[in-house]
XYZ file of C-alpha atoms in Angstrom:
702
model
C 29.834 -4.659 6.253
C 30.593 -7.828 8.463
C 28.333 -8.582 11.212
C 28.910 -7.204 14.629
C 26.501 -9.660 17.016
C 27.040 -13.221 17.437
C 25.678 -15.674 14.858
C 22.309 -16.955 16.386
C 21.292 -20.644 16.183
C 18.730 -22.143 14.077
C 15.175 -22.913 15.942
C 14.926 -26.328 17.111
C 13.219 -29.235 14.256
C 10.194 -28.992 16.128
C 8.154 -26.231 17.893
C 5.496 -26.552 20.364
C 3.694 -23.585 21.610
C 0.640 -24.542 24.260
C -2.212 -21.410 24.433
C -4.908 -20.085 23.455
C -6.225 -19.661 20.026
C -8.189 -16.256 18.954
C -10.743 -16.760 16.236
C -11.166 -12.810 14.535
C -15.019 -14.072 13.323
C -17.456 -11.968 12.063
C -19.056 -11.656 15.241
C -18.452 -9.067 17.819
C -19.968 -11.207 20.651
C -17.704 -13.935 20.213
C -14.812 -12.172 20.261
C -15.721 -10.621 23.158
C -16.645 -13.809 24.551
C -12.950 -15.698 23.470
C -11.465 -11.558 25.372
C -13.172 -11.601 28.282
C -15.108 -14.990 29.276
C -12.240 -17.479 28.579
C -14.392 -18.799 25.903
C -12.204 -21.401 23.838
C -14.090 -22.374 20.946
C -13.571 -25.509 18.635
C -12.988 -24.640 14.972
C -16.039 -26.080 13.329
C -17.298 -25.413 9.582
C -19.412 -22.933 10.992
C -17.053 -20.969 13.066
C -14.575 -21.286 10.034
C -17.200 -20.252 7.683
C -17.433 -17.079 9.906
C -13.978 -15.950 9.962
C -13.040 -12.342 8.670
C -12.118 -12.113 5.068
C -9.935 -8.889 3.688
C -8.581 -8.230 7.167
C -6.173 -5.177 6.357
C -3.108 -3.677 8.621
C -5.227 -0.235 8.594
C -7.611 -2.591 10.938
C -4.904 -4.705 12.722
C -3.154 -1.614 13.800
C -4.983 1.768 12.443
C -2.659 4.372 11.744
C -2.364 6.555 15.105
C -1.199 3.072 16.861
C 1.588 3.380 14.264
C 2.949 6.418 16.323
C 4.515 3.869 18.303
C 7.730 2.156 17.345
C 8.443 -0.181 20.090
C 6.985 -3.022 22.597
C 4.545 -0.873 23.518
C 2.686 -1.571 19.986
C 1.727 -4.936 21.748
C -1.175 -3.112 23.391
C -2.930 -2.593 20.186
C -3.513 -5.478 17.919
C -6.781 -5.360 15.927
C -8.346 -2.023 17.613
C -9.621 -1.209 14.273
C -10.836 -4.843 13.227
C -14.554 -4.057 12.658
C -17.172 -7.084 12.750
C -20.655 -7.598 12.952
C -22.278 -6.641 15.962
C -24.619 -8.765 17.985
C -23.101 -11.863 16.440
C -23.814 -12.985 12.852
C -25.477 -15.681 10.253
C -23.495 -18.400 9.227
C -22.173 -16.359 5.926
C -20.955 -13.636 8.013
C -24.217 -11.072 7.869
C -24.804 -9.355 10.804
C -28.113 -10.256 12.493
C -28.147 -6.536 13.647
C -27.598 -4.867 10.577
C -24.186 -2.884 11.937
C -20.739 -3.729 13.040
C -18.237 -2.594 15.567
C -14.508 -2.676 16.996
C -14.828 -4.999 20.156
C -11.283 -5.542 21.098
C -9.818 -3.214 23.362
C -6.717 -2.053 24.389
C -4.200 -4.581 26.149
C -7.272 -7.212 25.872
C -5.123 -9.389 22.993
C -1.804 -9.717 25.383
C -3.527 -10.493 28.745
C -5.599 -13.148 27.255
C -2.704 -15.698 26.590
C -3.131 -15.700 23.328
C -0.170 -17.819 21.138
C -2.035 -18.232 17.929
C -4.370 -15.796 15.888
C -6.542 -16.988 12.843
C -8.681 -15.349 10.120
C -9.852 -16.124 6.683
C -9.323 -15.041 3.072
C -6.342 -11.969 2.578
C -5.635 -11.468 6.008
C -3.010 -8.095 5.976
C -4.223 -6.296 3.035
C -3.269 -2.780 2.181
C -0.527 -0.921 3.828
C 3.169 -2.354 4.596
C 2.959 -1.131 7.913
C 5.239 -4.058 9.777
C 3.839 -2.393 12.959
C 0.756 -4.868 12.562
C 2.726 -8.250 12.457
C 5.076 -6.674 15.189
C 2.035 -5.348 17.440
C 0.661 -9.083 17.275
C 4.304 -10.746 17.958
C 4.495 -8.084 21.190
C 0.804 -9.197 22.167
C 2.140 -12.755 22.099
C 0.950 -14.226 18.619
C 3.623 -16.567 17.543
C 1.702 -17.796 14.897
C -0.525 -16.799 12.032
C -3.349 -18.935 10.606
C -5.233 -17.817 7.340
C -6.836 -19.339 4.415
C -4.654 -16.691 2.010
C -2.372 -14.192 3.338
C -1.277 -11.124 1.644
C 2.479 -11.004 0.244
C 4.087 -8.186 2.634
C 2.485 -8.843 5.556
C 3.282 -12.484 5.509
C 7.122 -11.520 4.557
C 6.611 -9.489 7.618
C 5.705 -11.827 10.045
C 8.561 -14.076 8.568
C 10.963 -11.445 8.991
C 10.012 -11.319 12.737
C 9.521 -14.450 13.416
C 6.414 -15.253 13.262
C 5.269 -18.599 11.886
C 2.511 -18.402 8.798
C 0.418 -21.254 7.337
C -2.601 -21.808 5.666
C -3.137 -24.970 7.465
C -6.157 -25.047 9.609
C -5.114 -28.792 10.310
C -2.371 -27.148 12.970
C -4.761 -25.014 15.491
C -5.680 -27.904 17.516
C -1.755 -28.828 17.709
C -0.785 -25.438 18.308
C -3.495 -24.966 21.015
C -2.683 -28.434 22.977
C 1.194 -27.456 22.978
C 2.143 -30.856 20.833
C 5.375 -30.832 19.233
C 5.000 -29.510 15.568
C 7.465 -30.138 12.786
C 9.209 -26.817 11.753
C 8.996 -28.384 7.972
C 5.227 -27.596 8.606
C 5.567 -23.945 8.072
C 8.387 -23.941 5.933
C 6.610 -26.426 3.400
C 6.106 -25.345 0.048
C 8.679 -22.078 0.524
C 11.381 -21.504 -1.277
C 15.038 -22.125 -0.144
C 16.165 -18.529 1.102
C 12.632 -18.282 3.209
C 12.712 -21.870 4.678
C 16.414 -20.482 6.184
C 14.707 -17.196 7.375
C 12.120 -19.100 9.115
C 14.637 -21.484 10.675
C 16.821 -19.136 11.848
C 13.858 -16.934 13.113
C 13.975 -13.783 11.014
C 15.778 -12.190 8.518
C 18.439 -10.320 10.615
C 19.605 -13.280 11.996
C 19.624 -15.049 8.958
C 21.529 -12.217 7.066
C 23.845 -12.409 9.983
C 24.590 -16.348 8.913
C 24.580 -15.115 5.186
C 27.284 -12.530 5.525
C 29.311 -15.120 7.725
C 29.132 -17.876 5.158
C 27.026 -19.969 7.127
C 24.053 -20.319 4.892
C 23.775 -21.518 1.190
C 22.016 -19.225 -0.913
C 20.998 -20.769 -4.332
C 22.098 -19.510 -7.962
C 20.109 -18.991 -10.579
C 19.093 -22.204 -12.126
C 18.309 -20.862 -15.537
C 21.004 -20.550 -18.541
C 19.338 -18.142 -20.671
C 17.185 -18.341 -24.058
C 13.649 -18.646 -22.753
C 11.887 -15.548 -23.411
C 10.987 -13.438 -20.156
C 8.856 -11.117 -19.069
C 9.652 -7.590 -17.731
C 9.739 -8.202 -14.401
C 11.369 -11.762 -14.898
C 14.068 -9.383 -16.823
C 14.720 -6.641 -14.264
C 15.442 -9.891 -11.520
C 18.025 -11.181 -13.808
C 19.840 -7.824 -13.937
C 19.621 -7.276 -10.307
C 20.659 -11.110 -8.979
C 23.326 -11.203 -6.650
C 25.119 -13.959 -7.893
C 28.462 -13.597 -5.758
C 28.094 -11.289 -2.852
C 31.563 -11.150 -1.983
C 32.740 -10.863 -5.637
C 30.360 -8.407 -6.514
C 28.786 -10.345 -9.464
C 25.570 -8.628 -9.888
C 23.407 -10.153 -12.695
C 22.550 -13.357 -14.528
C 20.932 -14.227 -18.247
C 17.796 -15.743 -17.404
C 15.396 -15.685 -14.180
C 12.263 -17.899 -13.911
C 8.813 -17.599 -11.319
C 9.376 -19.306 -8.180
C 13.331 -18.884 -8.270
C 14.918 -17.005 -4.791
C 17.430 -15.022 -4.430
C 18.856 -11.709 -2.921
C 18.547 -8.897 -5.761
C 20.875 -5.263 -5.915
C 18.609 -2.440 -5.219
C 19.329 0.750 -6.723
C 17.237 2.901 -4.507
C 15.827 2.035 -1.043
C 13.702 4.539 0.995
C 11.802 4.810 4.118
C 9.167 7.331 5.763
C 8.704 8.703 9.042
C 6.202 5.944 10.182
C 9.021 3.379 9.658
C 12.350 4.650 9.403
C 12.486 5.184 12.887
C 11.306 1.816 13.975
C 13.863 0.272 11.370
C 16.699 2.940 12.999
C 16.241 1.224 16.278
C 16.401 -1.940 15.233
C 19.864 -0.896 13.317
C 20.908 0.485 16.448
C 20.020 -2.262 18.246
C 21.254 -5.224 16.507
C 24.475 -3.748 15.105
C 25.288 -0.795 17.603
C 25.152 3.004 17.258
C 27.937 3.617 15.585
C 26.972 1.522 12.608
C 27.345 2.987 9.479
C 24.541 1.972 6.343
C 25.831 0.688 3.002
C 25.738 3.377 0.488
C 23.881 6.212 2.050
C 23.631 7.950 -1.347
C 21.231 5.430 -2.612
C 18.991 5.720 0.468
C 16.148 8.369 0.523
C 13.949 9.013 3.962
C 10.935 11.019 4.080
C 8.706 13.319 6.312
C 5.202 13.070 4.213
C 2.714 10.784 6.307
C 2.043 12.990 9.234
C 3.006 17.092 8.740
C -1.008 17.735 8.762
C -1.721 15.306 11.972
C -2.479 17.782 14.616
C -4.818 19.757 12.441
C -6.895 16.431 12.852
C -6.262 14.736 15.915
C -8.889 14.764 18.549
C -8.653 16.686 21.772
C -8.698 13.545 23.868
C -5.401 11.561 21.333
C -3.302 15.069 22.187
C -4.356 15.230 25.958
C -3.167 11.069 25.789
C 0.092 12.189 24.674
C -0.311 10.721 20.983
C 0.491 13.707 19.020
C 4.126 14.001 20.786
C 4.507 10.474 20.567
C 4.010 11.188 16.538
C 6.385 13.955 16.480
C 8.886 11.831 18.023
C 8.913 10.227 14.708
C 10.117 12.704 12.927
C 12.958 13.670 15.470
C 14.381 10.096 15.241
C 14.181 9.902 11.144
C 15.829 13.614 11.207
C 18.520 12.723 13.625
C 19.188 9.075 12.275
C 19.361 11.194 8.494
C 21.882 13.584 9.451
C 23.893 10.560 11.590
C 24.161 8.691 8.650
C 24.421 11.749 5.781
C 21.292 10.681 3.987
C 18.936 12.477 2.002
C 16.017 13.480 3.973
C 12.880 14.996 1.862
C 11.304 17.008 4.900
C 8.765 19.344 6.081
C 8.911 22.487 4.164
C 10.597 25.533 5.748
C 8.945 29.058 6.846
C 5.209 29.412 6.978
C 4.360 26.975 4.727
C 3.205 23.338 6.249
C 3.520 20.545 4.602
C 6.278 18.300 2.993
C 8.157 18.797 0.113
C 7.121 15.269 -1.585
C 5.061 12.040 -0.955
C 7.710 9.378 -1.047
C 6.701 7.417 -4.312
C 5.747 10.842 -6.156
C 9.244 12.250 -5.676
C 10.909 8.838 -6.598
C 9.013 8.611 -9.937
C 9.606 12.512 -10.769
C 13.172 12.757 -9.864
C 14.793 9.337 -9.184
C 13.132 6.328 -10.920
C 14.602 4.980 -14.302
C 13.719 2.203 -16.807
C 15.109 -1.053 -15.096
C 15.679 -0.178 -12.228
C 14.581 -2.297 -8.997
C 12.942 -0.200 -5.949
C 12.515 -1.226 -2.660
C 10.424 1.090 -0.163
C 8.178 1.046 2.997
C 4.954 1.895 1.388
C 2.550 -0.506 -0.166
C 2.344 2.030 -2.955
C 6.100 1.873 -3.754
C 5.223 0.373 -7.151
C 3.934 3.704 -8.520
C 7.493 3.501 -10.190
C 6.831 0.929 -12.346
C 5.111 3.523 -14.610
C 8.151 4.160 -16.113
C 9.494 0.343 -16.048
C 11.484 -0.153 -12.725
C 10.723 -2.954 -10.625
C 9.268 -1.299 -7.325
C 7.868 -3.142 -4.595
C 6.850 -2.539 -1.103
C 8.862 -3.687 2.271
C 9.127 -3.896 5.756
C 10.803 -2.388 8.446
C 12.932 -5.506 9.008
C 13.707 -5.529 5.418
C 14.499 -2.168 4.738
C 16.905 -1.884 7.727
C 18.260 -5.154 6.611
C 18.792 -3.420 3.096
C 20.976 -0.909 4.980
C 23.533 -3.782 5.703
C 23.305 -5.501 2.748
C 22.228 -3.226 0.106
C 20.117 -6.196 -1.394
C 16.238 -7.444 -0.942
C 15.175 -11.082 -0.441
C 12.485 -11.782 -3.262
C 10.916 -15.263 -4.750
C 10.296 -14.202 -8.759
C 6.646 -13.767 -8.942
C 4.607 -15.296 -11.575
C 3.132 -12.288 -13.494
C -0.419 -11.598 -15.467
C -1.459 -9.566 -17.788
C -3.946 -6.942 -18.307
C -4.247 -6.092 -21.964
C -6.784 -3.067 -22.669
C -8.027 -2.360 -26.122
C -10.927 -0.407 -27.498
C -10.884 3.668 -27.079
C -11.176 5.006 -23.505
C -13.906 7.524 -23.342
C -13.559 11.249 -22.587
C -14.808 11.065 -19.209
C -12.895 7.144 -18.102
C -9.569 7.544 -16.651
C -6.590 5.345 -15.403
C -8.383 5.228 -12.023
C -11.716 3.951 -13.769
C -9.946 1.469 -15.331
C -8.312 0.314 -11.825
C -11.885 0.325 -9.974
C -12.647 -2.294 -13.318
C -9.500 -4.561 -12.399
C -10.171 -4.443 -8.860
C -13.379 -5.842 -9.266
C -12.457 -8.631 -11.947
C -13.103 -12.137 -10.021
C -9.624 -12.946 -10.574
C -8.166 -9.888 -8.417
C -11.364 -9.875 -6.048
C -10.939 -13.452 -5.080
C -7.303 -13.127 -4.397
C -5.867 -15.149 -7.311
C -3.617 -11.980 -8.026
C -2.241 -11.970 -4.564
C 1.802 -11.589 -4.532
C 1.775 -11.653 -8.812
C 3.208 -9.163 -10.907
C 0.622 -7.231 -12.559
C 1.903 -6.031 -16.133
C -0.623 -3.404 -17.766
C -0.084 -3.090 -21.329
C -2.208 -2.827 -24.704
C -3.122 0.039 -27.222
C -5.078 1.921 -24.722
C -1.941 2.179 -22.067
C 0.381 2.602 -24.070
C -1.307 5.894 -25.159
C -1.679 6.871 -21.286
C 0.589 9.443 -19.943
C 3.338 8.575 -17.417
C 0.910 10.178 -15.003
C -1.769 7.879 -15.474
C -0.245 5.038 -15.739
C 1.307 5.877 -12.445
C -2.018 5.616 -10.684
C -2.365 2.002 -12.464
C 1.108 0.720 -11.064
C 0.506 2.480 -7.610
C -2.897 0.861 -7.301
C -1.204 -2.651 -7.951
C -0.946 -2.490 -3.829
C -4.789 -2.598 -3.791
C -4.517 -5.254 -6.685
C -2.575 -7.644 -3.808
C -0.079 -7.973 -6.786
C 3.855 -7.794 -5.974
C 4.150 -4.507 -8.176
C 2.850 -3.576 -11.155
C 4.519 -2.630 -14.452
C 4.293 -0.844 -17.539
C 6.395 -1.193 -20.455
C 9.072 1.623 -21.476
C 8.702 3.375 -24.492
C 8.123 6.461 -26.405
C 6.087 8.022 -23.740
C 8.453 6.751 -21.008
C 11.275 8.933 -23.414
C 8.791 12.067 -23.314
C 8.382 11.689 -19.700
C 12.237 11.204 -19.017
C 13.284 14.277 -21.525
C 10.512 16.762 -20.774
C 9.705 16.581 -17.104
C 13.610 15.234 -15.832
C 15.477 17.242 -18.627
C 17.376 13.883 -19.602
C 19.545 13.776 -22.654
C 17.429 12.462 -25.263
C 19.995 9.711 -26.200
C 20.164 8.702 -22.396
C 16.524 8.372 -22.370
C 16.545 5.795 -25.247
C 19.112 4.226 -23.702
C 17.660 3.474 -20.930
C 13.908 2.323 -22.648
C 16.005 0.096 -24.786
C 14.518 -3.646 -24.104
C 12.580 -2.781 -21.082
C 9.427 -4.572 -22.011
C 8.478 -8.406 -22.067
C 9.761 -10.524 -24.716
C 7.651 -12.054 -27.365
C 6.266 -15.213 -26.178
C 6.702 -14.953 -22.697
C 4.512 -16.696 -20.281
C 1.849 -15.376 -17.987
C -0.375 -17.368 -15.425
C -3.667 -14.963 -16.641
C -4.389 -12.628 -19.417
C -7.172 -10.311 -18.731
C -8.799 -8.712 -21.374
C -10.437 -5.460 -21.114
C -12.222 -3.456 -23.693
C -11.818 0.498 -22.575
C -14.548 1.418 -24.931
C -17.358 -0.069 -22.771
C -16.377 1.785 -19.612
C -18.100 4.395 -17.861
C -17.037 6.215 -14.779
C -16.884 4.324 -11.713
C -17.330 3.819 -7.924
C -16.072 1.726 -5.264
C -18.620 1.650 -2.447
C -17.304 1.974 1.274
C -15.130 -0.799 2.966
C -12.918 -1.923 -0.260
C -11.799 -0.676 -3.182
C -12.977 -3.832 -5.055
C -16.567 -3.078 -4.582
C -17.305 -1.436 -7.863
C -19.904 -0.297 -10.070
C -20.550 1.923 -12.784
C -21.593 5.509 -11.271
C -24.923 5.197 -13.077
C -25.596 1.773 -11.625
C -26.334 3.444 -7.694
C -29.523 3.027 -6.965
C -30.202 6.035 -4.650
C -28.571 9.666 -4.971
C -25.245 9.349 -2.440
C -25.304 13.004 -0.795
C -21.646 13.958 0.349
C -20.249 16.277 3.192
C -16.660 15.878 2.048
C -14.895 15.682 -1.698
C -10.970 14.908 -1.409
C -9.192 14.967 -3.966
C -5.628 14.196 -3.794
C -2.936 11.629 -2.122
C -0.239 9.865 -3.981
C -2.323 8.249 -6.530
C -4.421 11.001 -7.347
C -1.809 14.475 -6.386
C 0.116 14.410 -10.038
C -0.047 16.912 -12.683
C -2.285 15.404 -14.802
C -4.609 15.130 -11.998
C -4.674 18.814 -11.093
C -5.355 19.054 -15.059
C -8.838 17.098 -14.661
C -9.561 18.866 -11.448
C -9.241 22.164 -13.123
C -11.292 21.040 -16.244
C -14.218 20.131 -14.436
C -13.978 23.035 -12.152
C -13.755 25.767 -14.658
C -16.626 23.736 -16.553
C -19.041 24.766 -13.810
C -17.366 28.141 -12.649
C -17.235 29.704 -16.609
C -20.397 28.272 -18.354
C -22.379 27.793 -14.790
C -21.241 30.408 -12.421
C -21.050 27.168 -10.052
C -18.620 26.275 -7.710
C -18.275 23.657 -4.805
C -21.751 22.825 -3.475
C -22.373 24.783 -0.143
C -22.718 21.426 1.634
C -19.690 19.804 0.670
C -15.874 20.875 2.250
C -13.837 20.276 -0.810
C -10.045 19.468 -0.468
C -7.275 19.397 -3.157
C -3.987 18.389 -1.835
C -1.150 17.492 -4.515
C 1.850 14.853 -3.994
C 4.865 16.997 -4.128
C 6.532 21.042 -4.484
C 6.828 20.594 -8.394
C 3.144 19.760 -8.774
C 2.232 22.623 -6.415
C 4.204 25.005 -8.637
C 2.726 23.716 -11.636
C -0.555 24.013 -10.711
C 0.243 27.883 -9.554
C 1.660 28.400 -12.999
C -1.538 26.818 -14.535
C -3.840 29.167 -12.898
C -5.095 26.297 -11.180
C -4.744 27.970 -7.333
C -6.698 30.835 -8.045
C -9.168 28.886 -9.769
C -9.402 26.166 -6.633
C -9.760 29.065 -4.324
C -12.384 30.928 -6.611
C -14.776 27.660 -6.750
C -14.379 27.220 -2.809
C -12.111 24.324 -2.460
C -9.303 24.414 0.158
C -5.573 23.806 -1.170
C -3.491 22.016 0.650
C 0.260 21.771 0.937
C 2.045 18.265 -0.251
C 1.383 15.030 2.184
C -0.599 11.947 2.748
C -2.936 13.757 4.499
C -6.865 12.413 4.880
C -5.800 9.294 2.799
C -4.220 7.548 6.214
C -6.671 9.827 8.362
C -3.696 12.048 9.363
C -5.204 15.154 7.451
C -7.936 17.554 6.481
C -10.616 15.624 4.566
C -11.050 12.901 6.716
C -14.567 11.953 8.269
C -15.433 12.801 11.887
C -18.778 10.445 12.432
C -19.422 6.984 11.048
C -22.485 8.749 9.259
C -20.613 11.247 7.291
C -20.078 10.595 3.241
C -16.938 11.266 1.761
C -15.957 10.968 -1.748
C -12.226 10.731 -3.048
C -9.508 9.971 -5.837
C -7.350 8.128 -3.263
C -5.937 4.712 -3.998
C -8.128 2.803 -1.154
C -11.279 2.778 1.339
C -10.550 0.164 4.050
C -12.821 0.475 7.222
C -11.191 3.303 9.365
C -8.936 4.467 6.474
C -9.652 8.096 6.271
C -11.884 8.311 9.492
C -15.181 6.487 10.703
C -17.646 7.912 7.846
C -18.784 5.943 4.433
C -15.539 6.615 1.595
C -16.552 6.088 -1.852
C -13.649 5.786 -4.325
C -13.670 7.732 -7.973
C -11.635 8.975 -10.383
C -10.335 12.263 -10.206
C -13.115 13.703 -13.011
C -16.022 12.123 -10.463
C -14.555 13.767 -7.312
C -14.634 17.027 -8.558
C -18.026 16.854 -10.448
C -19.610 15.215 -7.550
C -18.168 18.503 -4.836
C -19.806 20.432 -7.230
C -22.922 18.780 -7.639
C -23.314 17.815 -3.631
C -23.469 13.904 -4.447
C -21.628 11.272 -5.688
C -22.022 11.819 -9.551
C -19.584 11.172 -13.024
C -18.653 13.546 -15.267
C -19.457 14.199 -18.959
C -17.526 17.096 -20.956
C -20.180 19.670 -20.438
C -22.114 18.112 -17.833
C -22.392 15.591 -15.127
C -23.077 12.051 -15.470
C -26.241 11.788 -12.831
C -29.346 10.126 -14.246
C -31.147 9.828 -11.131
C -31.324 13.461 -11.574
C -32.159 14.273 -15.134
C -36.149 15.099 -14.228
C -35.010 17.722 -12.165
C -35.742 21.452 -13.215
C -31.928 22.006 -13.865
C -32.004 19.137 -16.932
C -30.106 20.347 -19.654
C -28.363 22.987 -17.960
C -25.153 20.638 -18.177
C -24.197 20.770 -14.475
C -26.983 19.495 -12.246
């Protein structure tokens, strides 16, 4: 496709702003004084120490705000940001012991802020481009943070927001002093530099398609050992778009280019915004390139009406959310794109969660897959290079069929030992997430490769839990080498011919001697069932280290991470054991929900008799969809004092309602549903040392 819009001009070599700076400090009073009293604080060491770290995109734009996909988003940035009430100490500890969300609708936009400042790991979590777009529409032109998550950073660049980790620019931004654009491009690759200079990805791509920019060629000549990620990048490199030359002999970390995507997918939270961009930029009659390799999903909001408050319904938010489905469906019909939509008839729910279906039916070893969801790395379980992108990147891929990337370095997690019977891939991930290399942000933007005898012994479903949660690591993506387990999956689950499956698997592994920036060694035999305390998946500890019992009101078993066939096996194993040995089901004080990732998984559960078991023990089975994991379905908390336990992937503030969310494995969430409190599971019983002195001791289930 050739551009139909004029080739845009570059930004001037110097930029200036002259406006207010909003410091996102862990101090509600300080934020309110900036918003409402005109306070413009100086950046002192004390203020820098108070800046909020780990701000997720769920906090920048909570899920319900993403129902909007136009300039209205400018009313909403930071509405979910939780900070210390009543001020804070210098280390960010709340003086009053509580937290609150002090930013109100419209307050950032009317404040005249041009710059927003935060601490470490800004923009972690969801890939939603609504977050930087909301900031942009509120007037924010520059984002300053100590470290910035990859997808969020790319989304800012693609939209034209300038980003920097240089706190020395803050006063110059505020004063309106001219600043060389090179201050914002320093250290970037050649493509990213040009995207920033052109003011966004679309503008750059229009110049690229018109032959007005230069894209650096691969610099390596081959022969060096490569990691799996590097090998796939090399095979998908768009060396010459005009001549259709794809692939090069080698690729190295730090090299930037455009890479041919085998599959491009998006869901209803993102497709409408991308479609609007596409039609506005290219015209209402423009056609996407190769629609057969594009997929759309209606998976995030099919249960929204069951949990949205009456107040928000009366505000018109349910109607706004339903427009997302309409716009996606109309665009898919117009473009001839396959849409996995809502189930037909009286059964509610989706046909499948996007990345669940990609792994079930589409991903192949060695593919490059992009999707508008941070959990796109799910497909890495079969050796596909799958990573999340934002709205602008996906709509540009409809034009070019490629995606820009700077090849990241890889780090390796090598797992040895023997995995205990009650320890799962989810427990492994909670252990990895609390590792200092990950917890302190060193893994941001890198490829995590899971390897070692324990990983080699995992099923593809369990491997998918690990690659899926590369998003929580902050990694670019997660990968597992393709092997005999992959062949078994392709043949057994896909019905693929054995010879073709083996041909696809051949060579889809890292070379001997490939270089990693870090190797983390884990001995699985030392692990025990884990729990991540509320607020962050990195808040992990062993369940038997909990100081006090944690009673629960909700147990949510499911989501893309834990709604696979093997996850259903785990839930059923614990529930059947409780039912058959003890005659016990879900605790009387607990509401338990089980949600699968696709209709294929539901039919598997039906065939295995699990649906009858779940009903008999008192759990509610929910049709496929994202649901409670994004506060859009049964299983959410309704008040701050409610406690839930879940096998989903993340527990950022507000992610699944206002309550306290503990993350555990599929085994542990089922055991907790029976026990009425957060516990682990052992074959024949629950891991609950806090209650071993009670009268039920020795009965297996406590």
